[in-house]
PDB file of C-alpha atoms in Angstrom:
ATOM      1  CA  MET A   1      13.345  20.264  18.957  1.00 70.00           C
ATOM      2  CA  LYS A   2       9.853  18.894  18.275  1.00 85.00           C
ATOM      3  CA  TYR A   3      10.569  18.665  14.550  1.00 89.00           C
ATOM      4  CA  GLY A   4      13.785  16.746  15.146  1.00 86.00           C
ATOM      5  CA  LEU A   5      11.925  14.355  17.432  1.00 88.00           C
ATOM      6  CA  LEU A   6       9.123  13.899  14.884  1.00 94.00           C
ATOM      7  CA  SER A   7      11.743  13.136  12.230  1.00 93.00           C
ATOM      8  CA  GLY A   8      13.199  10.421  14.471  1.00 91.00           C
ATOM      9  CA  ILE A   9       9.781   8.888  15.201  1.00 93.00           C
ATOM     10  CA  THR A  10       8.705   8.741  11.551  1.00 95.00           C
ATOM     11  CA  TRP A  11      12.133   7.544  10.371  1.00 90.00           C
ATOM     12  CA  GLY A  12      11.884   4.677  12.846  1.00 89.00           C
ATOM     13  CA  LEU A  13       8.492   3.834  11.330  1.00 93.00           C
ATOM     14  CA  ASN A  14       9.999   4.147   7.858  1.00 90.00           C
ATOM     15  CA  ALA A  15      12.776   1.693   8.770  1.00 87.00           C
ATOM     16  CA  VAL A  16      10.324  -0.922  10.059  1.00 90.00           C
ATOM     17  CA  ILE A  17       8.037  -0.675   7.005  1.00 92.00           C
ATOM     18  CA  LEU A  18      11.039  -0.847   4.676  1.00 88.00           C
ATOM     19  CA  GLY A  19      12.252  -3.921   6.556  1.00 86.00           C
ATOM     20  CA  ILE A  20       8.869  -5.555   5.947  1.00 91.00           C
ATOM     21  CA  ALA A  21       9.177  -4.801   2.217  1.00 91.00           C
ATOM     22  CA  LEU A  22      12.630  -6.380   2.057  1.00 85.00           C
ATOM     23  CA  SER A  23      11.244  -9.576   3.608  1.00 88.00           C
ATOM     24  CA  MET A  24       8.973 -10.060   0.590  1.00 91.00           C
ATOM     25  CA  ALA A  25       9.587 -11.333  -2.943  1.00 90.00           C
ATOM     26  CA  PRO A  26      11.482 -10.408  -5.083  1.00 91.00           C
ATOM     27  CA  TYR A  27      13.873  -9.110  -2.394  1.00 88.00           C
ATOM     28  CA  ILE A  28      14.393 -12.457  -0.647  1.00 86.00           C
ATOM     29  CA  GLY A  29      15.771 -15.818  -1.653  1.00 81.00           C
ATOM     30  CA  THR A  30      19.126 -15.751  -3.393  1.00 81.00           C
ATOM     31  CA  ALA A  31      22.172 -13.757  -2.317  1.00 76.00           C
ATOM     32  CA  GLU A  32      21.792 -11.655  -5.469  1.00 78.00           C
ATOM     33  CA  ALA A  33      18.162 -10.846  -4.639  1.00 82.00           C
ATOM     34  CA  ILE A  34      19.129  -9.709  -1.134  1.00 78.00           C
ATOM     35  CA  ALA A  35      22.055  -7.581  -2.336  1.00 77.00           C
ATOM     36  CA  MET A  36      20.177  -6.068  -5.266  1.00 85.00           C
ATOM     37  CA  GLY A  37      17.073  -5.678  -3.138  1.00 83.00           C
ATOM     38  CA  ALA A  38      18.854  -3.311  -0.760  1.00 81.00           C
ATOM     39  CA  LEU A  39      20.088  -1.153  -3.649  1.00 86.00           C
ATOM     40  CA  VAL A  40      16.852  -1.174  -5.645  1.00 91.00           C
ATOM     41  CA  SER A  41      14.748  -0.458  -2.556  1.00 89.00           C
ATOM     42  CA  ALA A  42      16.931   2.597  -1.769  1.00 88.00           C
ATOM     43  CA  PHE A  43      16.408   3.851  -5.342  1.00 93.00           C
ATOM     44  CA  LEU A  44      12.648   3.230  -5.252  1.00 94.00           C
ATOM     45  CA  HIS A  45      12.378   4.770  -1.782  1.00 92.00           C
ATOM     46  CA  ASP A  46      13.906   8.075  -2.909  1.00 93.00           C
ATOM     47  CA  THR A  47      12.009   7.990  -6.222  1.00 96.00           C
ATOM     48  CA  PHE A  48       8.695   7.484  -4.426  1.00 97.00           C
ATOM     49  CA  ALA A  49       9.653  10.167  -1.892  1.00 95.00           C
ATOM     50  CA  ALA A  50      10.344  12.562  -4.768  1.00 96.00           C
ATOM     51  CA  GLY A  51       6.887  11.705  -6.095  1.00 97.00           C
ATOM     52  CA  TRP A  52       5.261  12.346  -2.713  1.00 97.00           C
ATOM     53  CA  MET A  53       7.057  15.703  -2.488  1.00 97.00           C
ATOM     54  CA  THR A  54       5.966  16.642  -6.018  1.00 97.00           C
ATOM     55  CA  LEU A  55       2.334  15.919  -5.075  1.00 97.00           C
ATOM     56  CA  TYR A  56       2.770  17.873  -1.835  1.00 97.00           C
ATOM     57  CA  MET A  57       4.331  20.907  -3.512  1.00 97.00           C
ATOM     58  CA  GLY A  58       1.805  20.722  -6.358  1.00 97.00           C
ATOM     59  CA  ALA A  59      -1.124  20.680  -3.928  1.00 97.00           C
ATOM     60  CA  LYS A  60       0.286  23.821  -2.295  1.00 96.00           C
ATOM     61  CA  GLY A  61       0.871  25.462  -5.675  1.00 96.00           C
ATOM     62  CA  ARG A  62       4.607  25.685  -5.006  1.00 96.00           C
ATOM     63  CA  LEU A  63       6.194  23.759  -7.876  1.00 96.00           C
ATOM     64  CA  LYS A  64       7.324  27.047  -9.385  1.00 96.00           C
ATOM     65  CA  ASP A  65       9.190  27.804  -6.141  1.00 95.00           C
ATOM     66  CA  THR A  66      11.254  24.641  -6.557  1.00 95.00           C
ATOM     67  CA  LEU A  67      12.103  25.534 -10.162  1.00 94.00           C
ATOM     68  CA  ALA A  68      13.104  29.026  -9.072  1.00 94.00           C
ATOM     69  CA  ALA A  69      15.227  27.672  -6.199  1.00 94.00           C
ATOM     70  CA  LEU A  70      17.103  25.353  -8.576  1.00 93.00           C
ATOM     71  CA  LYS A  71      18.460  28.388 -10.392  1.00 92.00           C
ATOM     72  CA  THR A  72      20.031  29.821  -7.239  1.00 94.00           C
ATOM     73  CA  ARG A  73      23.432  29.060  -5.769  1.00 94.00           C
ATOM     74  CA  SER A  74      21.727  27.863  -2.570  1.00 94.00           C
ATOM     75  CA  GLY A  75      19.609  25.411  -4.537  1.00 94.00           C
ATOM     76  CA  LYS A  76      22.755  23.941  -6.069  1.00 94.00           C
ATOM     77  CA  VAL A  77      24.278  23.634  -2.576  1.00 94.00           C
ATOM     78  CA  VAL A  78      21.234  21.566  -1.523  1.00 94.00           C
ATOM     79  CA  MET A  79      21.776  19.386  -4.603  1.00 95.00           C
ATOM     80  CA  ILE A  80      25.344  18.690  -3.465  1.00 95.00           C
ATOM     81  CA  GLY A  81      23.969  17.734  -0.042  1.00 92.00           C
ATOM     82  CA  ALA A  82      21.497  15.388  -1.738  1.00 92.00           C
ATOM     83  CA  LEU A  83      24.298  13.603  -3.594  1.00 93.00           C
ATOM     84  CA  LEU A  84      26.326  13.293  -0.398  1.00 93.00           C
ATOM     85  CA  GLY A  85      23.442  11.959   1.674  1.00 89.00           C
ATOM     86  CA  GLY A  86      21.780   9.825  -0.985  1.00 86.00           C
ATOM     87  CA  PRO A  87      23.921   7.941  -3.527  1.00 86.00           C
ATOM     88  CA  ILE A  88      27.298   8.518  -1.830  1.00 89.00           C
ATOM     89  CA  GLY A  89      26.182   7.939   1.759  1.00 86.00           C
ATOM     90  CA  MET A  90      23.764   5.111   1.056  1.00 78.00           C
ATOM     91  CA  GLY A  91      25.977   3.622  -1.664  1.00 78.00           C
ATOM     92  CA  GLY A  92      28.872   3.475   0.799  1.00 84.00           C
ATOM     93  CA  TYR A  93      26.573   1.854   3.354  1.00 81.00           C
ATOM     94  CA  LEU A  94      25.539  -0.904   0.955  1.00 73.00           C
ATOM     95  CA  VAL A  95      29.149  -1.597  -0.083  1.00 77.00           C
ATOM     96  CA  ALA A  96      30.178  -1.698   3.589  1.00 80.00           C
ATOM     97  CA  ILE A  97      27.457  -4.233   4.385  1.00 72.00           C
ATOM     98  CA  ASN A  98      28.817  -6.508   1.669  1.00 69.00           C
ATOM     99  CA  HIS A  99      32.398  -6.294   3.001  1.00 76.00           C
ATOM    100  CA  ILE A 100      32.208  -5.915   6.795  1.00 77.00           C
ATOM    101  CA  GLY A 101      28.651  -7.017   7.555  1.00 70.00           C
ATOM    102  CA  ALA A 102      25.374  -5.275   8.409  1.00 64.00           C
ATOM    103  CA  SER A 103      25.920  -5.089  12.177  1.00 63.00           C
ATOM    104  CA  ARG A 104      29.354  -3.479  12.019  1.00 73.00           C
ATOM    105  CA  SER A 105      28.166  -1.088   9.305  1.00 75.00           C
ATOM    106  CA  ALA A 106      25.140  -0.045  11.353  1.00 70.00           C
ATOM    107  CA  ILE A 107      27.226   0.584  14.478  1.00 73.00           C
ATOM    108  CA  ILE A 108      29.875   2.682  12.695  1.00 78.00           C
ATOM    109  CA  SER A 109      27.291   4.635  10.681  1.00 78.00           C
ATOM    110  CA  THR A 110      25.651   5.945  13.885  1.00 76.00           C
ATOM    111  CA  PHE A 111      28.584   8.316  14.268  1.00 81.00           C
ATOM    112  CA  TYR A 112      27.440  10.433  11.320  1.00 83.00           C
ATOM    113  CA  PRO A 113      25.845  13.071  13.635  1.00 81.00           C
ATOM    114  CA  ALA A 114      29.166  13.466  15.453  1.00 81.00           C
ATOM    115  CA  PHE A 115      30.893  14.269  12.156  1.00 85.00           C
ATOM    116  CA  GLY A 116      27.960  16.481  11.171  1.00 83.00           C
ATOM    117  CA  ALA A 117      28.069  18.367  14.483  1.00 82.00           C
ATOM    118  CA  PHE A 118      31.801  18.998  14.033  1.00 84.00           C
ATOM    119  CA  LEU A 119      31.238  20.174  10.452  1.00 85.00           C
ATOM    120  CA  ALA A 120      28.363  22.417  11.557  1.00 86.00           C
ATOM    121  CA  PHE A 121      30.653  23.959  14.180  1.00 84.00           C
ATOM    122  CA  MET A 122      33.421  24.563  11.632  1.00 84.00           C
ATOM    123  CA  VAL A 123      31.283  25.747   8.680  1.00 84.00           C
ATOM    124  CA  LEU A 124      28.071  27.141  10.178  1.00 83.00           C
ATOM    125  CA  LYS A 125      29.535  28.197  13.548  1.00 84.00           C
ATOM    126  CA  GLU A 126      26.821  26.232  15.374  1.00 80.00           C
ATOM    127  CA  ARG A 127      27.596  25.475  19.002  1.00 80.00           C
ATOM    128  CA  MET A 128      26.268  22.986  21.498  1.00 77.00           C
ATOM    129  CA  ARG A 129      26.591  23.507  25.270  1.00 80.00           C
ATOM    130  CA  TRP A 130      28.603  21.058  27.341  1.00 81.00           C
ATOM    131  CA  TYR A 131      25.520  19.290  28.740  1.00 82.00           C
ATOM    132  CA  GLN A 132      24.091  18.924  25.219  1.00 81.00           C
ATOM    133  CA  LEU A 133      27.326  17.343  24.024  1.00 83.00           C
ATOM    134  CA  LEU A 134      27.300  15.035  27.063  1.00 87.00           C
ATOM    135  CA  ALA A 135      23.701  13.999  26.361  1.00 84.00           C
ATOM    136  CA  PHE A 136      24.652  13.418  22.721  1.00 84.00           C
ATOM    137  CA  VAL A 137      27.580  11.167  23.714  1.00 86.00           C
ATOM    138  CA  ILE A 138      25.292   9.224  26.087  1.00 88.00           C
ATOM    139  CA  ALA A 139      22.764   8.712  23.274  1.00 82.00           C
ATOM    140  CA  LEU A 140      25.503   7.508  20.920  1.00 83.00           C
ATOM    141  CA  GLY A 141      26.696   5.127  23.619  1.00 86.00           C
ATOM    142  CA  GLY A 142      23.195   3.697  23.903  1.00 84.00           C
ATOM    143  CA  ILE A 143      22.944   3.207  20.139  1.00 78.00           C
ATOM    144  CA  VAL A 144      26.343   1.519  19.891  1.00 81.00           C
ATOM    145  CA  SER A 145      25.492  -0.729  22.852  1.00 84.00           C
ATOM    146  CA  MET A 146      22.218  -1.741  21.213  1.00 76.00           C
ATOM    147  CA  GLY A 147      24.090  -2.479  17.987  1.00 75.00           C
ATOM    148  CA  ILE A 148      26.670  -4.617  19.772  1.00 75.00           C
ATOM    149  CA  LEU A 149      23.974  -6.588  21.588  1.00 75.00           C
ATOM    150  CA  SER A 150      22.135  -7.283  18.331  1.00 67.00           C
ATOM    151  CA  ALA A 151      25.271  -7.950  16.305  1.00 63.00           C
ATOM    152  CA  THR A 152      25.635 -11.329  14.675  1.00 64.00           C
ATOM    153  CA  ASP A 153      28.820 -13.244  13.945  1.00 56.00           C
ATOM    154  CA  GLU A 154      29.437 -11.995  10.424  1.00 59.00           C
ATOM    155  CA  SER A 155      32.449 -12.742   8.292  1.00 61.00           C
ATOM    156  CA  ILE A 156      34.644  -9.909   7.046  1.00 69.00           C
ATOM    157  CA  ASP A 157      35.237 -10.042   3.302  1.00 67.00           C
ATOM    158  CA  ASN A 158      37.469  -7.001   2.771  1.00 75.00           C
ATOM    159  CA  PRO A 159      37.964  -4.741   5.824  1.00 81.00           C
ATOM    160  CA  ILE A 160      39.876  -2.010   3.959  1.00 85.00           C
ATOM    161  CA  VAL A 161      37.173  -1.541   1.328  1.00 84.00           C
ATOM    162  CA  GLY A 162      34.448  -1.913   3.958  1.00 82.00           C
ATOM    163  CA  LEU A 163      35.901   0.697   6.313  1.00 86.00           C
ATOM    164  CA  PHE A 164      36.524   3.119   3.446  1.00 89.00           C
ATOM    165  CA  ALA A 165      32.930   2.666   2.266  1.00 87.00           C
ATOM    166  CA  ILE A 166      31.403   3.181   5.716  1.00 86.00           C
ATOM    167  CA  SER A 167      33.590   6.279   6.125  1.00 89.00           C
ATOM    168  CA  LEU A 168      31.894   7.665   3.016  1.00 91.00           C
ATOM    169  CA  THR A 169      28.563   6.972   4.717  1.00 88.00           C
ATOM    170  CA  VAL A 170      29.500   8.862   7.878  1.00 88.00           C
ATOM    171  CA  ILE A 171      30.870  11.788   5.857  1.00 92.00           C
ATOM    172  CA  GLY A 172      27.967  11.777   3.378  1.00 92.00           C
ATOM    173  CA  TRP A 173      25.130  11.597   5.906  1.00 86.00           C
ATOM    174  CA  GLY A 174      26.806  14.060   8.251  1.00 87.00           C
ATOM    175  CA  SER A 175      27.528  16.523   5.450  1.00 92.00           C
ATOM    176  CA  GLU A 176      24.033  16.433   3.974  1.00 90.00           C
ATOM    177  CA  ALA A 177      22.450  18.255   6.905  1.00 87.00           C
ATOM    178  CA  VAL A 178      25.180  20.896   6.913  1.00 90.00           C
ATOM    179  CA  PHE A 179      24.884  21.585   3.173  1.00 92.00           C
ATOM    180  CA  SER A 180      21.091  21.704   3.499  1.00 90.00           C
ATOM    181  CA  ALA A 181      21.323  24.148   6.412  1.00 89.00           C
ATOM    182  CA  TRP A 182      23.727  26.263   4.390  1.00 91.00           C
ATOM    183  CA  GLY A 183      21.384  26.278   1.402  1.00 91.00           C
ATOM    184  CA  MET A 184      18.328  27.131   3.499  1.00 92.00           C
ATOM    185  CA  ARG A 185      19.959  30.318   4.771  1.00 88.00           C
ATOM    186  CA  ASP A 186      18.790  31.829   1.484  1.00 84.00           C
ATOM    187  CA  ASP A 187      15.175  33.066   1.566  1.00 84.00           C
ATOM    188  CA  ALA A 188      14.688  31.561  -1.901  1.00 85.00           C
ATOM    189  CA  VAL A 189      15.191  28.041  -0.506  1.00 92.00           C
ATOM    190  CA  ASP A 190      12.981  27.087   2.415  1.00 94.00           C
ATOM    191  CA  ASN A 191      12.791  23.637   4.028  1.00 93.00           C
ATOM    192  CA  GLU A 192      10.086  22.373   1.651  1.00 95.00           C
ATOM    193  CA  THR A 193      11.761  23.414  -1.592  1.00 96.00           C
ATOM    194  CA  ALA A 194      15.073  22.112  -0.222  1.00 94.00           C
ATOM    195  CA  LEU A 195      13.558  18.692   0.440  1.00 95.00           C
ATOM    196  CA  HIS A 196      11.896  18.585  -2.987  1.00 96.00           C
ATOM    197  CA  ILE A 197      15.275  19.325  -4.563  1.00 96.00           C
ATOM    198  CA  ARG A 198      16.974  16.775  -2.313  1.00 94.00           C
ATOM    199  CA  GLU A 199      14.691  13.843  -3.098  1.00 95.00           C
ATOM    200  CA  THR A 200      14.500  14.560  -6.820  1.00 96.00           C
ATOM    201  CA  THR A 201      18.278  14.957  -7.152  1.00 95.00           C
ATOM    202  CA  SER A 202      18.912  11.761  -5.193  1.00 94.00           C
ATOM    203  CA  ALA A 203      16.405   9.745  -7.230  1.00 95.00           C
ATOM    204  CA  ILE A 204      17.894  10.908 -10.540  1.00 96.00           C
ATOM    205  CA  ALA A 205      21.457  10.211  -9.367  1.00 94.00           C
ATOM    206  CA  TYR A 206      20.444   6.697  -8.283  1.00 93.00           C
ATOM    207  CA  GLY A 207      18.750   5.982 -11.591  1.00 94.00           C
ATOM    208  CA  VAL A 208      21.459   7.435 -13.837  1.00 94.00           C
ATOM    209  CA  ILE A 209      24.641   6.521 -11.912  1.00 90.00           C
ATOM    210  CA  VAL A 210      24.248   4.080  -9.009  1.00 88.00           C
ATOM    211  CA  ILE A 211      21.756   1.563 -10.423  1.00 92.00           C
ATOM    212  CA  PRO A 212      23.640   1.149 -13.745  1.00 92.00           C
ATOM    213  CA  LEU A 213      26.992   1.027 -11.907  1.00 87.00           C
ATOM    214  CA  PHE A 214      25.874  -1.994  -9.873  1.00 84.00           C
ATOM    215  CA  GLY A 215      23.992  -3.544 -12.809  1.00 88.00           C
ATOM    216  CA  ALA A 216      20.705  -3.386 -10.920  1.00 89.00           C
ATOM    217  CA  TRP A 217      18.452  -2.306 -13.779  1.00 92.00           C
ATOM    218  CA  SER A 218      18.231  -5.911 -15.007  1.00 90.00           C
ATOM    219  CA  PHE A 219      17.035  -6.996 -11.557  1.00 90.00           C
ATOM    220  CA  LEU A 220      14.500  -4.178 -11.335  1.00 89.00           C
ATOM    221  CA  LEU A 221      13.114  -4.652 -14.846  1.00 87.00           C
ATOM    222  CA  GLY A 222      13.354  -8.453 -14.680  1.00 85.00           C
ATOM    223  CA  ASN A 223      10.750  -8.625 -11.919  1.00 85.00           C
ATOM    224  CA  GLU A 224       7.135  -7.547 -11.931  1.00 84.00           C
ATOM    225  CA  PHE A 225       7.107  -3.921 -10.747  1.00 88.00           C
ATOM    226  CA  LEU A 226       3.556  -3.816  -9.411  1.00 86.00           C
ATOM    227  CA  ASN A 227       3.993  -6.136  -6.467  1.00 92.00           C
ATOM    228  CA  LYS A 228       3.269  -6.080  -2.745  1.00 95.00           C
ATOM    229  CA  ALA A 229       6.869  -5.335  -1.807  1.00 94.00           C
ATOM    230  CA  ASN A 230       7.068  -2.203  -3.953  1.00 95.00           C
ATOM    231  CA  GLY A 231       3.692  -1.071  -2.642  1.00 96.00           C
ATOM    232  CA  THR A 232       5.112  -1.392   0.871  1.00 96.00           C
ATOM    233  CA  ILE A 233       8.167   0.661  -0.169  1.00 94.00           C
ATOM    234  CA  LEU A 234       5.748   3.331  -1.436  1.00 97.00           C
ATOM    235  CA  LEU A 235       4.187   3.407   2.055  1.00 96.00           C
ATOM    236  CA  ALA A 236       7.630   3.526   3.682  1.00 94.00           C
ATOM    237  CA  ALA A 237       8.541   6.455   1.414  1.00 95.00           C
ATOM    238  CA  LEU A 238       5.499   8.346   2.697  1.00 97.00           C
ATOM    239  CA  ALA A 239       6.729   7.930   6.279  1.00 96.00           C
ATOM    240  CA  GLY A 240      10.228   8.855   5.097  1.00 93.00           C
ATOM    241  CA  THR A 241       8.947  11.993   3.365  1.00 96.00           C
ATOM    242  CA  ILE A 242       7.167  13.121   6.543  1.00 97.00           C
ATOM    243  CA  SER A 243      10.380  12.411   8.446  1.00 94.00           C
ATOM    244  CA  TYR A 244      12.481  14.481   6.061  1.00 93.00           C
ATOM    245  CA  LEU A 245       9.954  17.343   6.095  1.00 95.00           C
ATOM    246  CA  ALA A 246      10.319  17.479   9.882  1.00 95.00           C
ATOM    247  CA  TYR A 247      14.103  16.959   9.627  1.00 92.00           C
ATOM    248  CA  TYR A 248      14.630  19.876   7.237  1.00 92.00           C
ATOM    249  CA  LYS A 249      12.231  22.050   9.240  1.00 93.00           C
ATOM    250  CA  GLY A 250      14.244  21.271  12.372  1.00 92.00           C
ATOM    251  CA  ILE A 251      17.503  22.135  10.599  1.00 90.00           C
ATOM    252  CA  SER A 252      16.071  25.506   9.571  1.00 89.00           C
ATOM    253  CA  ILE A 253      14.958  26.287  13.154  1.00 89.00           C
ATOM    254  CA  ILE A 254      17.507  24.828  15.604  1.00 86.00           C
ATOM    255  CA  GLY A 255      20.394  24.031  13.252  1.00 88.00           C
ATOM    256  CA  ALA A 256      21.965  20.954  11.714  1.00 87.00           C
ATOM    257  CA  ALA A 257      23.900  19.695  14.754  1.00 85.00           C
ATOM    258  CA  LYS A 258      20.978  19.629  17.196  1.00 86.00           C
ATOM    259  CA  THR A 259      18.527  18.235  14.653  1.00 88.00           C
ATOM    260  CA  MET A 260      20.878  15.367  13.778  1.00 86.00           C
ATOM    261  CA  ALA A 261      21.367  14.678  17.486  1.00 82.00           C
ATOM    262  CA  VAL A 262      17.599  14.273  18.002  1.00 87.00           C
ATOM    263  CA  ASN A 263      17.024  12.457  14.720  1.00 86.00           C
ATOM    264  CA  ILE A 264      19.159   9.483  15.772  1.00 81.00           C
ATOM    265  CA  SER A 265      16.407   8.597  18.256  1.00 86.00           C
ATOM    266  CA  TYR A 266      14.956   6.650  15.297  1.00 86.00           C
ATOM    267  CA  SER A 267      16.851   3.568  16.509  1.00 82.00           C
ATOM    268  CA  ALA A 268      14.756   3.554  19.688  1.00 87.00           C
ATOM    269  CA  TRP A 269      11.506   4.299  17.863  1.00 91.00           C
ATOM    270  CA  ALA A 270      12.222   1.453  15.434  1.00 88.00           C
ATOM    271  CA  VAL A 271      12.199  -0.942  18.429  1.00 88.00           C
ATOM    272  CA  PHE A 272       8.830   0.491  19.493  1.00 91.00           C
ATOM    273  CA  PHE A 273       7.282   0.141  16.022  1.00 92.00           C
ATOM    274  CA  SER A 274       8.712  -3.365  15.622  1.00 90.00           C
ATOM    275  CA  PHE A 275       6.815  -4.319  18.764  1.00 92.00           C
ATOM    276  CA  LEU A 276       3.659  -2.458  17.732  1.00 92.00           C
ATOM    277  CA  ILE A 277       3.498  -3.707  14.122  1.00 92.00           C
ATOM    278  CA  LEU A 278       5.385  -7.012  14.139  1.00 90.00           C
ATOM    279  CA  GLY A 279       4.960  -8.077  17.750  1.00 91.00           C
ATOM    280  CA  ASP A 280       8.734  -8.273  18.299  1.00 87.00           C
ATOM    281  CA  LYS A 281       9.149  -8.086  22.082  1.00 89.00           C
ATOM    282  CA  PRO A 282      12.380  -6.354  23.161  1.00 87.00           C
ATOM    283  CA  ASP A 283      14.285  -7.617  26.185  1.00 87.00           C
ATOM    284  CA  LEU A 284      14.762  -5.502  29.315  1.00 91.00           C
ATOM    285  CA  ILE A 285      18.242  -4.296  28.331  1.00 90.00           C
ATOM    286  CA  THR A 286      16.960  -3.095  24.955  1.00 86.00           C
ATOM    287  CA  VAL A 287      14.099  -1.199  26.640  1.00 89.00           C
ATOM    288  CA  ILE A 288      16.538   0.476  29.032  1.00 91.00           C
ATOM    289  CA  LEU A 289      18.833   1.431  26.147  1.00 87.00           C
ATOM    290  CA  CYS A 290      15.858   2.873  24.248  1.00 86.00           C
ATOM    291  CA  PHE A 291      15.107   5.187  27.187  1.00 88.00           C
ATOM    292  CA  VAL A 292      18.788   6.147  27.377  1.00 89.00           C
ATOM    293  CA  ILE A 293      18.770   7.002  23.666  1.00 85.00           C
ATOM    294  CA  LEU A 294      15.511   8.972  23.886  1.00 84.00           C
ATOM    295  CA  PHE A 295      16.515  11.037  26.910  1.00 84.00           C
ATOM    296  CA  GLY A 296      20.006  11.565  25.514  1.00 83.00           C
ATOM    297  CA  THR A 297      18.762  12.782  22.142  1.00 79.00           C
ATOM    298  CA  ILE A 298      16.092  15.041  23.662  1.00 77.00           C
ATOM    299  CA  PHE A 299      18.490  16.758  26.055  1.00 78.00           C
ATOM    300  CA  SER A 300      21.147  17.081  23.359  1.00 79.00           C
ATOM    301  CA  ALA A 301      18.859  19.575  21.604  1.00 68.00           C
ATOM    302  CA  ALA A 302      17.089  21.073  24.632  1.00 68.00           C
ATOM    303  CA  ASP A 303      18.170  24.379  26.160  1.00 63.00           C
ATOM    304  CA  ALA A 304      18.337  23.714  29.901  1.00 55.00           C
ATOM    305  CA  ARG A 305      18.016  27.408  30.735  1.00 54.00           C
ATOM    306  CA  GLU A 306      14.824  27.591  28.700  1.00 50.00           C
ATOM    307  CA  LEU A 307      13.422  24.460  30.351  1.00 45.00           C
ATOM    308  CA  PHE A 308      14.173  25.736  33.844  1.00 46.00           C
ATOM    309  CA  ALA A 309      12.816  29.144  32.962  1.00 47.00           C
ATOM    310  CA  ARG A 310       9.542  27.580  31.880  1.00 44.00           C
ATOM    311  CA  GLY A 311       9.423  25.519  35.063  1.00 42.00           C
ATOM    312  CA  SER A 312       9.951  28.626  37.206  1.00 43.00           C
ATOM    313  CA  ALA A 313       7.279  30.489  35.239  1.00 42.00           C
ATOM    314  CA  ASN A 314       4.789  27.674  35.824  1.00 42.00           C
ATOM    315  CA  GLU A 315       5.541  27.649  39.558  1.00 42.00           C
ATOM    316  CA  THR A 316       4.793  31.377  39.863  1.00 43.00           C
ATOM    317  CA  LYS A 317       1.419  31.052  38.183  1.00 41.00           C
TER     318      LYS A 317
END
C-alpha cells in the first residue's frame, strides 16, 4: 500500500508543477497555444520521463534488461498498456476537454480505477473485500464532489465526440495498469523494466502518431525549446517518474486494482501542494473532502484483518 500512496503523493506534486509550466509562455495566450500546449506538454512529459528512466536504468547497469524484456511476450504486453495509457488515454482526455470542457472531463476520468478494478477482477482474478470496495466508492464520491465544486460553467461543443473521447480515457487509463500487471507476472519483466518500456513506448507513439496527427510539431518547433516552461516540465517529469516507479512497484506487490484505488489520492495531494507551493488556500469543504479521499483510498487497499492483527500484537507487547 505504501507504494500506491507514494505514487499518489508524487503524482499530485507532478500535477501542480505541470500546471505551473502550462501557465508560462509559450503555453498561454491564444486559444491555439493553450490547446497545443496541453498536447505538447504531454509529449514532452513522457519524453523527459523516458529520459529520466534511461538515466536511472543506466546508472544501475540495467539497460540490457530492458532490451531483453522487449523481446519477450510480456514486454510487448507492457507496450500495449503504454499505448492505452499514454496516447490513447491522454489523447482522448485532450479531445474531451475541447468538446465537453475540462471540469466535466476531469470528473468523468476519475472513474478509470473503477473500470480498471473490474478488468483486474475479470482478467487477473484480483478481488477486493466488501469494505475495500466501500472505501473505494467513498473516495470516488469525494473526488467527484470536489470536481463538481470546482467546476466552471463551460460550454459543450460536441457532447457525442466528447463523451466518446473521455470513454477512451477511462478505458485506456484503467487498462494500462492491468496490462502492466499482466506483463510483470513474467520474471523477465520487473516493475523497473516495465516502466522504462512504458515511458519510451509512449514517448515514441506521441512523437510519431499523436503530435503529427494534431499538427503540433509546427507549434513545438516554432517556439524556442530551451525555455523556463520546458525546464519546469522536465522537473514535473522527474516527479512523475518517481510516481510511476512507485505505481508499478505497487502493482507488482498488491495488484492493479488496489494500487489504482490508492493512486487516485493524488487529487487530494494536489490541493496540499497547491497550498504549499502556490499559496492557494483551500476552503473548509475542500479540506474535508481531501480527508475523505485520503482515508477512502488508504482503506481501499488496506487489509483490515492485518491492521487489527498488528494492533492486537502491539497490545500484547
